[in-house]
Amino acid sequence: MKFRPLGDRILVEVLEAEEKTKGGIVLPDTAKERPQQGKVIAVGKGKLLDNGEVKPLEVKEGDIVVFSKYAGTEVRSKDGDEYLILREDDVLAIVED
Amino acid sequence: MKFRPLGDRILVEVLEAEEKTKGGIVLPDTAKERPQQGKVIAVGKGKLLDNGEVKPLEVKEGDIVVFSKYAGTEVRSKDGDEYLILREDDVLAIVED
Amino acid sequence: MKFRPLGDRILVEVLEAEEKTKGGIVLPDTAKERPQQGKVIAVGKGKLLDNGEVKPLEVKEGDIVVFSKYAGTEVRSKDGDEYLILREDDVLAIVED
Amino acid sequence: MKFRPLGDRILVEVLEAEEKTKGGIVLPDTAKERPQQGKVIAVGKGKLLDNGEVKPLEVKEGDIVVFSKYAGTEVRSKDGDEYLILREDDVLAIVED
Amino acid sequence: MKFRPLGDRILVEVLEAEEKTKGGIVLPDTAKERPQQGKVIAVGKGKLLDNGEVKPLEVKEGDIVVFSKYAGTEVRSKDGDEYLILREDDVLAIVED
Amino acid sequence: MKFRPLGDRILVEVLEAEEKTKGGIVLPDTAKERPQQGKVIAVGKGKLLDNGEVKPLEVKEGDIVVFSKYAGTEVRSKDGDEYLILREDDVLAIVED
Amino acid sequence: MKFRPLGDRILVEVLEAEEKTKGGIVLPDTAKERPQQGKVIAVGKGKLLDNGEVKPLEVKEGDIVVFSKYAGTEVRSKDGDEYLILREDDVLAIVED
């Protein structure tokens, strides 16, 4: 069983956030929200434009992405695996090595 | 008697949600809303675009879909059968086996 | 005397809602609003598009439709007959036999 | 002295609302707002579209129209005559005999 | 010194409102706001459309216009003369003799 | 060091507002906000339109402009000079001699 | 490891704000928010237009930009380096020497 996201949505497996700085010190929270990272498991067909075309997404399967921790909806497969479904517009950046 | 959804709406039969994880443990609620699953019974003609065209929906009859539990409006047939009418945009993903 | 709805509006005669399930049991209200049914008496010319065209409505005279009970505005004819004027977008589905 | 409404606006002379049903019984107010009737005295040139064209209005001088009682702005001529200026989109229907 | 309004804005000299009816009776305020009258002193080049064209305004210099009393921003010239700058869309109607 | 405003923004040096009328009397505040004047120091390339074109601004370097006193964001150069960055749409009018 | 911003977003390294005026005096806060400066580290592919084209950004790598201090989301690399991800529309101006 798997989820196929609709339109401009993507399916993401959330990765553990690192809570410490380079020196190992936990930073106090600032007013700015801290985003999460995740691995893209599946992507929708794309964003429906006003002219009826579907624009493929910039994000693709396998990408590591950063997104707001308030974005998206949790879904769980029959096997109990948990994912997040986001709109691509909630993705801030792709993480590259 | 049956319902023919209008425009970009779909008619869904709600499926029982699974409330437990793989190990059978009921998860405490998080801040994120938990979505529902349903079977698509009927779909509208499509989404009316600005240029007057009607874009057929991505979801089709028979699909199992995941959607926000706050989405949609309940309707009941003369026989007492209950359904939900949603906009396609409220559908997060199609569940595939 | 009759009402000719403007644009994408329709004139509806409200039908009595059925308040019981198949077994005759009155269901407790849920958080989700319960829609109403009505018969379409007249329809507007259609929805004005950005390009100036008028897109005819999907709903037509004689259709039985389902709509949110909070939608629309009541109007009364000289004869005291009561109707509801809705936008077509407030119609969830057409009821077919 | 007269008022020439701008764009998609119309000038309306409000007609007395009938407050009783067929049998002469005053109906208690429901949650739904009760609309007003008026006679169209003048109409604007039309609605400005995104492409720069001006779409003539569907309503025309002399029409009897139904509109929400919360819509529009009152204007008074030098002679003390009172009118209402509405956008055509606030008009629910045209009343025909 | 003079003001040249930008885009779809107009410069208006406010005229004294008449507060009495034909018979000279001061009307009690209703829930509906009472508009103001003014003389158009200058108009902007027009409204910028989505396609980049500038659509000239319908209102022109010298027109007497009616507008909501909550619309616009007061400006004062070096000479202490006071004007109001409005968007043309805040103008309800042009007053003709 | 200088600021180059982005898109439809402009850089303005705020001019002292005159707080008195022709006769030298300080006017009591009305409900309407009082705008500010400023000199345009730099302008952005223009407003990005839906079709991808960039529409040059109507305001140009050297213009004296009137704008809402709540509009814009203050910026300060290394030399301590203070400016305001506004969108052109916040400009009400150009002041001409 | 590096971040590739999506669409019309940019990655910025925040620069220390100067808190003093030319004479070295710390200014009291006004009602207007004080913006921040940063160096652009990476930019997205551009803004997706309604017609499906992607419009390249005006800001480019290496630019020093000014932006609202409430804009954007903080991200941190594995090495503990902190950045801000903004939409280009949150950038007020480019700082030039």
PDB file of C-alpha atoms in Angstrom, chain B residues 7-97:
ATOM      1  CA  GLY B   7     -17.992  20.734 -10.829  1.00  0.00           C
ATOM      2  CA  ASP B   8     -14.802  19.816  -8.984  1.00  0.00           C
ATOM      3  CA  ARG B   9     -16.633  17.920  -6.237  1.00  0.00           C
ATOM      4  CA  ILE B  10     -16.561  14.204  -5.503  1.00  0.00           C
ATOM      5  CA  LEU B  11     -18.882  11.855  -3.607  1.00  0.00           C
ATOM      6  CA  VAL B  12     -17.104   9.662  -1.079  1.00  0.00           C
ATOM      7  CA  GLU B  13     -18.125   6.725   1.134  1.00  0.00           C
ATOM      8  CA  VAL B  14     -16.163   7.107   4.356  1.00  0.00           C
ATOM      9  CA  LEU B  15     -14.095   4.079   5.413  1.00  0.00           C
ATOM     10  CA  GLU B  16     -13.390   3.224   9.023  1.00  0.00           C
ATOM     11  CA  ALA B  17     -10.154   4.854  10.167  1.00  0.00           C
ATOM     12  CA  GLU B  18      -7.467   2.694  11.720  1.00  0.00           C
ATOM     13  CA  GLU B  19      -6.613   4.146  15.095  1.00  0.00           C
ATOM     14  CA  LYS B  20      -3.630   1.988  16.011  1.00  0.00           C
ATOM     15  CA  THR B  21       0.031   1.791  15.044  1.00  0.00           C
ATOM     16  CA  LYS B  22       1.774  -1.319  13.712  1.00  0.00           C
ATOM     17  CA  GLY B  23       2.266  -2.613  17.252  1.00  0.00           C
ATOM     18  CA  GLY B  24      -1.360  -2.070  18.130  1.00  0.00           C
ATOM     19  CA  ILE B  25      -0.724   0.940  20.277  1.00  0.00           C
ATOM     20  CA  VAL B  26      -3.154   3.841  20.147  1.00  0.00           C
ATOM     21  CA  LEU B  27      -1.158   6.974  19.408  1.00  0.00           C
ATOM     22  CA  PRO B  28      -1.762  10.132  21.394  1.00  0.00           C
ATOM     23  CA  ASP B  29      -3.067  12.963  19.276  1.00  0.00           C
ATOM     24  CA  THR B  30      -0.531  15.388  17.980  1.00  0.00           C
ATOM     25  CA  ALA B  31      -1.154  18.944  16.956  1.00  0.00           C
ATOM     26  CA  LYS B  32      -1.572  17.752  13.379  1.00  0.00           C
ATOM     27  CA  GLU B  33      -5.023  16.688  12.290  1.00  0.00           C
ATOM     28  CA  ARG B  34      -5.530  13.063  11.338  1.00  0.00           C
ATOM     29  CA  PRO B  35      -7.095  12.493   7.898  1.00  0.00           C
ATOM     30  CA  GLN B  36      -9.817  10.060   6.875  1.00  0.00           C
ATOM     31  CA  GLN B  37     -10.031   7.505   4.090  1.00  0.00           C
ATOM     32  CA  GLY B  38     -12.915   6.990   1.733  1.00  0.00           C
ATOM     33  CA  LYS B  39     -13.969   5.317  -1.502  1.00  0.00           C
ATOM     34  CA  VAL B  40     -14.889   7.570  -4.410  1.00  0.00           C
ATOM     35  CA  ILE B  41     -18.451   6.795  -5.547  1.00  0.00           C
ATOM     36  CA  ALA B  42     -18.866   9.556  -8.131  1.00  0.00           C
ATOM     37  CA  VAL B  43     -16.958  12.545  -9.479  1.00  0.00           C
ATOM     38  CA  GLY B  44     -18.012  15.884 -10.956  1.00  0.00           C
ATOM     39  CA  LYS B  45     -17.358  16.968 -14.537  1.00  0.00           C
ATOM     40  CA  GLY B  46     -14.250  18.855 -13.495  1.00  0.00           C
ATOM     41  CA  LYS B  47     -12.910  22.204 -12.441  1.00  0.00           C
ATOM     42  CA  LEU B  48     -14.065  25.278 -14.355  1.00  0.00           C
ATOM     43  CA  LEU B  49     -10.989  27.201 -15.505  1.00  0.00           C
ATOM     44  CA  ASP B  50     -10.739  30.952 -16.064  1.00  0.00           C
ATOM     45  CA  ASN B  51     -10.794  30.421 -19.831  1.00  0.00           C
ATOM     46  CA  GLY B  52     -14.096  28.544 -19.655  1.00  0.00           C
ATOM     47  CA  GLU B  53     -12.707  25.038 -20.130  1.00  0.00           C
ATOM     48  CA  VAL B  54     -13.625  22.300 -17.690  1.00  0.00           C
ATOM     49  CA  LYS B  55     -10.565  20.371 -16.488  1.00  0.00           C
ATOM     50  CA  PRO B  56     -11.458  16.729 -15.690  1.00  0.00           C
ATOM     51  CA  LEU B  57     -10.563  15.585 -12.181  1.00  0.00           C
ATOM     52  CA  GLU B  58      -7.502  13.502 -11.341  1.00  0.00           C
ATOM     53  CA  VAL B  59      -9.521  11.333  -8.931  1.00  0.00           C
ATOM     54  CA  LYS B  60     -11.860   8.755 -10.490  1.00  0.00           C
ATOM     55  CA  GLU B  61     -14.678   6.465  -9.401  1.00  0.00           C
ATOM     56  CA  GLY B  62     -13.441   3.570  -7.285  1.00  0.00           C
ATOM     57  CA  ASP B  63     -10.303   5.335  -6.003  1.00  0.00           C
ATOM     58  CA  ILE B  64      -9.503   5.088  -2.306  1.00  0.00           C
ATOM     59  CA  VAL B  65      -8.608   8.598  -1.166  1.00  0.00           C
ATOM     60  CA  VAL B  66      -7.246  10.301   1.948  1.00  0.00           C
ATOM     61  CA  PHE B  67      -8.728  13.649   2.996  1.00  0.00           C
ATOM     62  CA  SER B  68      -8.876  15.985   5.973  1.00  0.00           C
ATOM     63  CA  LYS B  69     -11.466  14.933   8.525  1.00  0.00           C
ATOM     64  CA  TYR B  70     -12.806  18.481   8.584  1.00  0.00           C
ATOM     65  CA  ALA B  71     -13.409  18.583   4.850  1.00  0.00           C
ATOM     66  CA  GLY B  72     -16.703  18.154   3.076  1.00  0.00           C
ATOM     67  CA  THR B  73     -20.413  17.980   3.810  1.00  0.00           C
ATOM     68  CA  GLU B  74     -22.392  14.877   4.785  1.00  0.00           C
ATOM     69  CA  VAL B  75     -25.310  13.867   2.572  1.00  0.00           C
ATOM     70  CA  ARG B  76     -27.734  10.987   3.140  1.00  0.00           C
ATOM     71  CA  SER B  77     -29.686   9.078   0.502  1.00  0.00           C
ATOM     72  CA  LYS B  78     -33.349   8.072   0.899  1.00  0.00           C
ATOM     73  CA  ASP B  79     -32.090   4.645   1.945  1.00  0.00           C
ATOM     74  CA  GLY B  80     -30.200   6.230   4.804  1.00  0.00           C
ATOM     75  CA  ASP B  81     -26.769   5.678   3.280  1.00  0.00           C
ATOM     76  CA  GLU B  82     -24.333   8.382   4.276  1.00  0.00           C
ATOM     77  CA  TYR B  83     -21.731   9.968   2.029  1.00  0.00           C
ATOM     78  CA  LEU B  84     -19.415  12.913   2.062  1.00  0.00           C
ATOM     79  CA  ILE B  85     -19.154  15.495  -0.711  1.00  0.00           C
ATOM     80  CA  LEU B  86     -15.699  17.060  -1.029  1.00  0.00           C
ATOM     81  CA  ARG B  87     -13.880  19.303  -3.430  1.00  0.00           C
ATOM     82  CA  GLU B  88     -11.063  17.423  -5.164  1.00  0.00           C
ATOM     83  CA  ASP B  89      -8.651  19.939  -3.690  1.00  0.00           C
ATOM     84  CA  ASP B  90      -9.484  18.537  -0.227  1.00  0.00           C
ATOM     85  CA  VAL B  91      -8.115  15.153  -1.293  1.00  0.00           C
ATOM     86  CA  LEU B  92      -4.519  14.708  -0.134  1.00  0.00           C
ATOM     87  CA  ALA B  93      -3.644  11.472  -1.897  1.00  0.00           C
ATOM     88  CA  ILE B  94      -4.928   8.373  -3.640  1.00  0.00           C
ATOM     89  CA  VAL B  95      -4.172   5.110  -1.798  1.00  0.00           C
ATOM     90  CA  GLU B  96      -2.719   2.409  -4.021  1.00  0.00           C
ATOM     91  CA  ASP B  97      -2.055  -1.228  -3.212  1.00  0.00           C
TER      92      ASP B  97
END
